[in-house]
Amino acid sequence: MKKYKHKKSKCLNSKYKKFPLPNCIVKIFYNVLHIVQLSIILVLHLLLNLKDAYTAAHCTRVMRLAVSFAEYNNYAVTQIKILKYSALLHDIGKLLIPKKILAKNKKLTHEEYAIIKKHSYYGYIITKYIVGKNIEAEVIKHHHERIDGKGYPDGLKGNKINDLSKLLSICDAFDAMTSTRSYRKELSFEDALIELQANAENQFDKNILNKFIYFVNSKSNSCITKKIKPE
């Protein structure tokens, strides 16, 4: 019986090999898949905007910042595309975080912060299983990891962290610091870069951060009163 099944599957395999799908059909399939994925991404982003407009706008700004940086530094087209969707969806996991925690304008309690920290893992699940983008899901999952291994959710350290996650972490922090919230004023670009640099040894990749500082200085001369020198 086992032999029969084996032979049957072998025959089926050889049968399908004789009739491969035409390239035009394969191309149509991938185009349709891409359209479906884009539609899902747009719907998810719309839902995030309805739940927390600040977070949705933050994701859009981080996407533009990250893509602009990647283009400035001649990243491969495939890397830029991965970064684009990763950045746009990096906080999509906050769809599953209670709104009262997201909207809180005071310091979070230990329990509330523990809940907030789950958003990167939730984002990984949503991006992988609903959107269907595996690489982007990994980038999203690790955008709160730290060079010293004290980040979350997996406590990855140094080179164990994907370079795109390292870049996303920097862009995420920079936009957060330079945006106004109900409980604090925004930092100037200069002060935000100084703050990033102060955490280079523990939190951020020093090489990527230096490139980011060059990028911000070159793109925002009129916005920065004093250029910050990379270390």
PDB file of C-alpha atoms in Angstrom:
ATOM      1  CA  MET A   1       0.000   0.000   0.000  1.00  0.00           C
ATOM      2  CA  LYS A   2       2.818   2.382   0.879  1.00  0.00           C
ATOM      3  CA  LYS A   3       4.561   1.586  -2.394  1.00  0.00           C
ATOM      4  CA  TYR A   4       1.390   2.360  -4.322  1.00  0.00           C
ATOM      5  CA  LYS A   5       0.966   5.704  -2.647  1.00  0.00           C
ATOM      6  CA  HIS A   6       4.578   6.569  -3.304  1.00  0.00           C
ATOM      7  CA  LYS A   7       4.262   5.662  -6.977  1.00  0.00           C
ATOM      8  CA  LYS A   8       1.023   7.589  -7.281  1.00  0.00           C
ATOM      9  CA  SER A   9       2.495  10.768  -5.808  1.00  0.00           C
ATOM     10  CA  LYS A  10       5.532  10.312  -8.036  1.00  0.00           C
ATOM     11  CA  CYS A  11       3.288  10.088 -11.083  1.00  0.00           C
ATOM     12  CA  LEU A  12       1.366  13.166 -10.019  1.00  0.00           C
ATOM     13  CA  ASN A  13       4.591  15.128  -9.547  1.00  0.00           C
ATOM     14  CA  SER A  14       5.893  14.143 -12.959  1.00  0.00           C
ATOM     15  CA  LYS A  15       2.513  14.930 -14.480  1.00  0.00           C
ATOM     16  CA  TYR A  16       2.521  18.497 -13.134  1.00  0.00           C
ATOM     17  CA  LYS A  17       6.139  19.016 -14.150  1.00  0.00           C
ATOM     18  CA  LYS A  18       5.088  18.386 -17.739  1.00  0.00           C
ATOM     19  CA  PHE A  19       2.509  21.168 -17.514  1.00  0.00           C
ATOM     20  CA  PRO A  20       4.082  24.116 -15.669  1.00  0.00           C
ATOM     21  CA  LEU A  21       2.040  27.275 -15.276  1.00  0.00           C
ATOM     22  CA  PRO A  22       2.784  29.891 -17.960  1.00  0.00           C
ATOM     23  CA  ASN A  23       4.837  32.847 -16.760  1.00  0.00           C
ATOM     24  CA  CYS A  24       1.962  35.207 -17.492  1.00  0.00           C
ATOM     25  CA  ILE A  25      -0.315  33.259 -15.107  1.00  0.00           C
ATOM     26  CA  VAL A  26       2.350  33.262 -12.385  1.00  0.00           C
ATOM     27  CA  LYS A  27       2.839  37.005 -12.872  1.00  0.00           C
ATOM     28  CA  ILE A  28      -0.911  37.654 -12.619  1.00  0.00           C
ATOM     29  CA  PHE A  29      -1.083  35.564  -9.443  1.00  0.00           C
ATOM     30  CA  TYR A  30       1.707  37.541  -7.755  1.00  0.00           C
ATOM     31  CA  ASN A  31       0.218  40.855  -8.891  1.00  0.00           C
ATOM     32  CA  VAL A  32      -3.158  39.900  -7.413  1.00  0.00           C
ATOM     33  CA  LEU A  33      -1.451  38.739  -4.205  1.00  0.00           C
ATOM     34  CA  HIS A  34       0.394  42.065  -3.984  1.00  0.00           C
ATOM     35  CA  ILE A  35      -2.853  44.015  -4.442  1.00  0.00           C
ATOM     36  CA  VAL A  36      -4.560  41.937  -1.744  1.00  0.00           C
ATOM     37  CA  GLN A  37      -1.657  42.509   0.666  1.00  0.00           C
ATOM     38  CA  LEU A  38      -1.672  46.260  -0.015  1.00  0.00           C
ATOM     39  CA  SER A  39      -5.422  46.372   0.585  1.00  0.00           C
ATOM     40  CA  ILE A  40      -5.016  44.564   3.916  1.00  0.00           C
ATOM     41  CA  ILE A  41      -2.204  46.940   4.932  1.00  0.00           C
ATOM     42  CA  LEU A  42      -4.325  49.997   4.096  1.00  0.00           C
ATOM     43  CA  VAL A  43      -7.313  48.625   6.035  1.00  0.00           C
ATOM     44  CA  LEU A  44      -5.110  47.854   9.054  1.00  0.00           C
ATOM     45  CA  HIS A  45      -3.614  51.344   8.938  1.00  0.00           C
ATOM     46  CA  LEU A  46      -7.103  52.852   8.710  1.00  0.00           C
ATOM     47  CA  LEU A  47      -8.211  50.823  11.743  1.00  0.00           C
ATOM     48  CA  LEU A  48      -5.134  52.005  13.643  1.00  0.00           C
ATOM     49  CA  ASN A  49      -5.968  55.603  12.722  1.00  0.00           C
ATOM     50  CA  LEU A  50      -9.495  55.166  14.062  1.00  0.00           C
ATOM     51  CA  LYS A  51      -8.170  53.743  17.324  1.00  0.00           C
ATOM     52  CA  ASP A  52      -5.164  56.048  17.823  1.00  0.00           C
ATOM     53  CA  ALA A  53      -4.604  58.803  15.264  1.00  0.00           C
ATOM     54  CA  TYR A  54      -1.239  59.777  16.754  1.00  0.00           C
ATOM     55  CA  THR A  55       0.190  56.257  16.361  1.00  0.00           C
ATOM     56  CA  ALA A  56      -1.046  55.965  12.764  1.00  0.00           C
ATOM     57  CA  ALA A  57       0.512  59.331  11.852  1.00  0.00           C
ATOM     58  CA  HIS A  58       3.707  58.347  13.683  1.00  0.00           C
ATOM     59  CA  CYS A  59       3.927  55.134  11.608  1.00  0.00           C
ATOM     60  CA  THR A  60       3.560  57.128   8.381  1.00  0.00           C
ATOM     61  CA  ARG A  61       6.294  59.579   9.407  1.00  0.00           C
ATOM     62  CA  VAL A  62       8.637  56.772  10.464  1.00  0.00           C
ATOM     63  CA  MET A  63       8.067  55.057   7.113  1.00  0.00           C
ATOM     64  CA  ARG A  64       8.976  58.224   5.180  1.00  0.00           C
ATOM     65  CA  LEU A  65      12.012  58.850   7.363  1.00  0.00           C
ATOM     66  CA  ALA A  66      13.302  55.271   7.131  1.00  0.00           C
ATOM     67  CA  VAL A  67      12.784  55.003   3.368  1.00  0.00           C
ATOM     68  CA  SER A  68      14.405  58.403   2.777  1.00  0.00           C
ATOM     69  CA  PHE A  69      17.415  57.339   4.877  1.00  0.00           C
ATOM     70  CA  ALA A  70      17.693  54.013   3.026  1.00  0.00           C
ATOM     71  CA  GLU A  71      17.547  55.700  -0.379  1.00  0.00           C
ATOM     72  CA  TYR A  72      20.140  58.275   0.733  1.00  0.00           C
ATOM     73  CA  ASN A  73      22.470  55.424   1.724  1.00  0.00           C
ATOM     74  CA  ASN A  74      21.862  53.392  -1.454  1.00  0.00           C
ATOM     75  CA  TYR A  75      20.125  50.410   0.123  1.00  0.00           C
ATOM     76  CA  ALA A  76      19.014  47.707  -2.313  1.00  0.00           C
ATOM     77  CA  VAL A  77      15.514  48.144  -3.759  1.00  0.00           C
ATOM     78  CA  THR A  78      14.343  44.929  -2.087  1.00  0.00           C
ATOM     79  CA  GLN A  79      15.610  46.160   1.304  1.00  0.00           C
ATOM     80  CA  ILE A  80      13.850  49.497   0.863  1.00  0.00           C
ATOM     81  CA  LYS A  81      10.579  47.738   0.048  1.00  0.00           C
ATOM     82  CA  ILE A  82      10.870  45.556   3.159  1.00  0.00           C
ATOM     83  CA  LEU A  83      11.700  48.623   5.252  1.00  0.00           C
ATOM     84  CA  LYS A  84       8.748  50.548   3.815  1.00  0.00           C
ATOM     85  CA  TYR A  85       6.123  48.038   4.923  1.00  0.00           C
ATOM     86  CA  SER A  86       7.924  47.232   8.178  1.00  0.00           C
ATOM     87  CA  ALA A  87       7.971  50.899   9.164  1.00  0.00           C
ATOM     88  CA  LEU A  88       4.356  51.531   8.183  1.00  0.00           C
ATOM     89  CA  LEU A  89       3.210  48.532  10.228  1.00  0.00           C
ATOM     90  CA  HIS A  90       5.742  48.668  13.067  1.00  0.00           C
ATOM     91  CA  ASP A  91       3.125  49.704  15.656  1.00  0.00           C
ATOM     92  CA  ILE A  92       0.182  47.821  14.148  1.00  0.00           C
ATOM     93  CA  GLY A  93       0.222  45.546  17.193  1.00  0.00           C
ATOM     94  CA  LYS A  94      -1.223  48.466  19.171  1.00  0.00           C
ATOM     95  CA  LEU A  95      -4.560  47.557  17.613  1.00  0.00           C
ATOM     96  CA  LEU A  96      -4.662  44.881  20.323  1.00  0.00           C
ATOM     97  CA  ILE A  97      -3.634  47.211  23.163  1.00  0.00           C
ATOM     98  CA  PRO A  98      -6.479  48.761  25.240  1.00  0.00           C
ATOM     99  CA  LYS A  99      -7.228  52.307  24.095  1.00  0.00           C
ATOM    100  CA  LYS A 100      -7.197  53.654  27.654  1.00  0.00           C
ATOM    101  CA  ILE A 101      -3.515  52.677  27.899  1.00  0.00           C
ATOM    102  CA  LEU A 102      -2.617  54.182  24.505  1.00  0.00           C
ATOM    103  CA  ALA A 103      -4.425  57.424  25.354  1.00  0.00           C
ATOM    104  CA  LYS A 104      -3.030  57.779  28.873  1.00  0.00           C
ATOM    105  CA  ASN A 105      -1.208  61.100  29.303  1.00  0.00           C
ATOM    106  CA  LYS A 106       0.525  60.163  32.546  1.00  0.00           C
ATOM    107  CA  LYS A 107       3.345  57.781  33.348  1.00  0.00           C
ATOM    108  CA  LEU A 108       2.341  54.160  32.765  1.00  0.00           C
ATOM    109  CA  THR A 109       2.220  51.741  35.669  1.00  0.00           C
ATOM    110  CA  HIS A 110       4.460  48.677  35.633  1.00  0.00           C
ATOM    111  CA  GLU A 111       1.494  46.526  34.579  1.00  0.00           C
ATOM    112  CA  GLU A 112       0.458  48.932  31.801  1.00  0.00           C
ATOM    113  CA  TYR A 113       3.997  49.103  30.442  1.00  0.00           C
ATOM    114  CA  ALA A 114       4.141  45.295  30.398  1.00  0.00           C
ATOM    115  CA  ILE A 115       0.996  45.320  28.239  1.00  0.00           C
ATOM    116  CA  ILE A 116       2.384  48.008  25.897  1.00  0.00           C
ATOM    117  CA  LYS A 117       5.546  45.946  25.387  1.00  0.00           C
ATOM    118  CA  LYS A 118       3.461  43.187  23.833  1.00  0.00           C
ATOM    119  CA  HIS A 119       2.673  45.342  20.783  1.00  0.00           C
ATOM    120  CA  SER A 120       5.823  44.362  18.868  1.00  0.00           C
ATOM    121  CA  TYR A 121       4.942  40.663  19.177  1.00  0.00           C
ATOM    122  CA  TYR A 122       1.313  41.345  18.268  1.00  0.00           C
ATOM    123  CA  GLY A 123       2.579  43.278  15.242  1.00  0.00           C
ATOM    124  CA  TYR A 124       4.687  40.281  14.254  1.00  0.00           C
ATOM    125  CA  ILE A 125       1.645  37.982  14.415  1.00  0.00           C
ATOM    126  CA  ILE A 126      -0.583  40.383  12.438  1.00  0.00           C
ATOM    127  CA  THR A 127       2.038  41.035   9.749  1.00  0.00           C
ATOM    128  CA  LYS A 128       2.979  37.386   9.323  1.00  0.00           C
ATOM    129  CA  TYR A 129      -0.413  35.693   9.458  1.00  0.00           C
ATOM    130  CA  ILE A 130      -2.857  38.364   8.271  1.00  0.00           C
ATOM    131  CA  VAL A 131      -0.747  40.412   5.841  1.00  0.00           C
ATOM    132  CA  GLY A 132       1.415  37.452   4.812  1.00  0.00           C
ATOM    133  CA  LYS A 133       4.800  39.189   4.950  1.00  0.00           C
ATOM    134  CA  ASN A 134       7.313  37.053   6.844  1.00  0.00           C
ATOM    135  CA  ILE A 135      10.500  39.152   6.595  1.00  0.00           C
ATOM    136  CA  GLU A 136       8.681  42.353   7.519  1.00  0.00           C
ATOM    137  CA  ALA A 137       7.141  40.522  10.472  1.00  0.00           C
ATOM    138  CA  GLU A 138      10.615  39.720  11.840  1.00  0.00           C
ATOM    139  CA  VAL A 139      11.755  43.341  11.413  1.00  0.00           C
ATOM    140  CA  ILE A 140       8.671  44.551  13.283  1.00  0.00           C
ATOM    141  CA  LYS A 141       9.060  41.989  16.050  1.00  0.00           C
ATOM    142  CA  HIS A 142      12.565  43.198  16.914  1.00  0.00           C
ATOM    143  CA  HIS A 143      12.320  46.987  16.501  1.00  0.00           C
ATOM    144  CA  HIS A 144      12.439  47.406  20.303  1.00  0.00           C
ATOM    145  CA  GLU A 145      15.484  45.193  20.833  1.00  0.00           C
ATOM    146  CA  ARG A 146      18.608  46.904  22.195  1.00  0.00           C
ATOM    147  CA  ILE A 147      22.297  46.471  21.435  1.00  0.00           C
ATOM    148  CA  ASP A 148      22.933  45.593  25.096  1.00  0.00           C
ATOM    149  CA  GLY A 149      20.311  42.824  25.034  1.00  0.00           C
ATOM    150  CA  LYS A 150      17.893  44.596  27.381  1.00  0.00           C
ATOM    151  CA  GLY A 151      15.185  45.156  24.786  1.00  0.00           C
ATOM    152  CA  TYR A 152      12.054  43.146  24.002  1.00  0.00           C
ATOM    153  CA  PRO A 153      10.445  40.752  23.165  1.00  0.00           C
ATOM    154  CA  ASP A 154      13.390  38.343  22.744  1.00  0.00           C
ATOM    155  CA  GLY A 155      16.254  40.176  24.476  1.00  0.00           C
ATOM    156  CA  LEU A 156      18.443  39.947  21.361  1.00  0.00           C
ATOM    157  CA  LYS A 157      21.901  41.487  21.567  1.00  0.00           C
ATOM    158  CA  GLY A 158      24.295  43.138  19.084  1.00  0.00           C
ATOM    159  CA  ASN A 159      24.561  41.370  15.735  1.00  0.00           C
ATOM    160  CA  LYS A 160      21.667  39.056  16.604  1.00  0.00           C
ATOM    161  CA  ILE A 161      19.379  41.980  15.750  1.00  0.00           C
ATOM    162  CA  ASN A 162      18.461  42.497  12.080  1.00  0.00           C
ATOM    163  CA  ASP A 163      19.999  45.683  10.609  1.00  0.00           C
ATOM    164  CA  LEU A 164      16.598  46.875   9.381  1.00  0.00           C
ATOM    165  CA  SER A 165      15.218  46.490  12.909  1.00  0.00           C
ATOM    166  CA  LYS A 166      18.177  48.535  14.199  1.00  0.00           C
ATOM    167  CA  LEU A 167      17.430  51.308  11.703  1.00  0.00           C
ATOM    168  CA  LEU A 168      13.705  51.190  12.443  1.00  0.00           C
ATOM    169  CA  SER A 169      14.486  51.540  16.151  1.00  0.00           C
ATOM    170  CA  ILE A 170      16.443  54.750  15.508  1.00  0.00           C
ATOM    171  CA  CYS A 171      13.787  56.266  13.220  1.00  0.00           C
ATOM    172  CA  ASP A 172      11.056  55.305  15.689  1.00  0.00           C
ATOM    173  CA  ALA A 173      12.851  56.961  18.613  1.00  0.00           C
ATOM    174  CA  PHE A 174      13.780  60.079  16.614  1.00  0.00           C
ATOM    175  CA  ASP A 175      10.215  60.700  15.457  1.00  0.00           C
ATOM    176  CA  ALA A 176       8.812  60.044  18.936  1.00  0.00           C
ATOM    177  CA  MET A 177      11.192  62.570  20.496  1.00  0.00           C
ATOM    178  CA  THR A 178      10.540  65.246  17.852  1.00  0.00           C
ATOM    179  CA  SER A 179       6.734  64.927  18.072  1.00  0.00           C
ATOM    180  CA  THR A 180       4.501  66.815  20.495  1.00  0.00           C
ATOM    181  CA  ARG A 181       2.412  64.765  22.932  1.00  0.00           C
ATOM    182  CA  SER A 182      -0.210  65.903  25.415  1.00  0.00           C
ATOM    183  CA  TYR A 183       2.196  65.223  28.288  1.00  0.00           C
ATOM    184  CA  ARG A 184       5.397  66.743  26.839  1.00  0.00           C
ATOM    185  CA  LYS A 185       6.755  69.116  24.205  1.00  0.00           C
ATOM    186  CA  GLU A 186       8.758  67.870  21.264  1.00  0.00           C
ATOM    187  CA  LEU A 187      12.551  68.025  21.249  1.00  0.00           C
ATOM    188  CA  SER A 188      14.435  69.946  18.585  1.00  0.00           C
ATOM    189  CA  PHE A 189      16.236  67.845  15.971  1.00  0.00           C
ATOM    190  CA  GLU A 190      19.497  68.841  17.633  1.00  0.00           C
ATOM    191  CA  ASP A 191      18.418  67.690  21.091  1.00  0.00           C
ATOM    192  CA  ALA A 192      16.914  64.478  19.706  1.00  0.00           C
ATOM    193  CA  LEU A 193      20.186  63.589  17.975  1.00  0.00           C
ATOM    194  CA  ILE A 194      22.107  64.301  21.185  1.00  0.00           C
ATOM    195  CA  GLU A 195      19.731  61.992  23.068  1.00  0.00           C
ATOM    196  CA  LEU A 196      20.161  59.237  20.465  1.00  0.00           C
ATOM    197  CA  GLN A 197      23.924  59.621  20.623  1.00  0.00           C
ATOM    198  CA  ALA A 198      23.875  59.367  24.419  1.00  0.00           C
ATOM    199  CA  ASN A 199      22.285  55.925  24.063  1.00  0.00           C
ATOM    200  CA  ALA A 200      24.512  54.669  21.240  1.00  0.00           C
ATOM    201  CA  GLU A 201      26.502  52.270  23.401  1.00  0.00           C
ATOM    202  CA  ASN A 202      23.505  50.578  25.008  1.00  0.00           C
ATOM    203  CA  GLN A 203      20.454  50.961  22.809  1.00  0.00           C
ATOM    204  CA  PHE A 204      21.359  51.778  19.215  1.00  0.00           C
ATOM    205  CA  ASP A 205      23.794  50.494  16.605  1.00  0.00           C
ATOM    206  CA  LYS A 206      26.606  53.069  16.538  1.00  0.00           C
ATOM    207  CA  ASN A 207      27.447  52.641  12.847  1.00  0.00           C
ATOM    208  CA  ILE A 208      23.849  53.040  11.666  1.00  0.00           C
ATOM    209  CA  LEU A 209      23.312  55.928  14.087  1.00  0.00           C
ATOM    210  CA  ASN A 210      26.342  57.809  12.726  1.00  0.00           C
ATOM    211  CA  LYS A 211      24.945  57.447   9.204  1.00  0.00           C
ATOM    212  CA  PHE A 212      21.563  58.624  10.464  1.00  0.00           C
ATOM    213  CA  ILE A 213      23.125  61.738  12.004  1.00  0.00           C
ATOM    214  CA  TYR A 214      24.877  62.553   8.717  1.00  0.00           C
ATOM    215  CA  PHE A 215      21.560  62.042   6.934  1.00  0.00           C
ATOM    216  CA  VAL A 216      19.586  64.348   9.251  1.00  0.00           C
ATOM    217  CA  ASN A 217      22.304  67.012   9.098  1.00  0.00           C
ATOM    218  CA  SER A 218      22.337  66.920   5.291  1.00  0.00           C
ATOM    219  CA  LYS A 219      18.555  66.988   4.937  1.00  0.00           C
ATOM    220  CA  SER A 220      17.668  69.446   7.698  1.00  0.00           C
ATOM    221  CA  ASN A 221      20.307  72.166   7.771  1.00  0.00           C
ATOM    222  CA  SER A 222      17.678  74.859   8.273  1.00  0.00           C
ATOM    223  CA  CYS A 223      16.061  72.946  11.159  1.00  0.00           C
ATOM    224  CA  ILE A 224      19.210  72.284  13.165  1.00  0.00           C
ATOM    225  CA  THR A 225      20.876  75.225  14.852  1.00  0.00           C
ATOM    226  CA  LYS A 226      23.984  73.250  15.640  1.00  0.00           C
ATOM    227  CA  LYS A 227      25.106  70.226  13.649  1.00  0.00           C
ATOM    228  CA  ILE A 228      25.754  67.157  15.749  1.00  0.00           C
ATOM    229  CA  LYS A 229      28.964  65.366  14.823  1.00  0.00           C
ATOM    230  CA  PRO A 230      28.893  61.560  14.582  1.00  0.00           C
ATOM    231  CA  GLU A 231      31.220  59.866  17.047  1.00  0.00           C
TER     232      GLU A 231
END
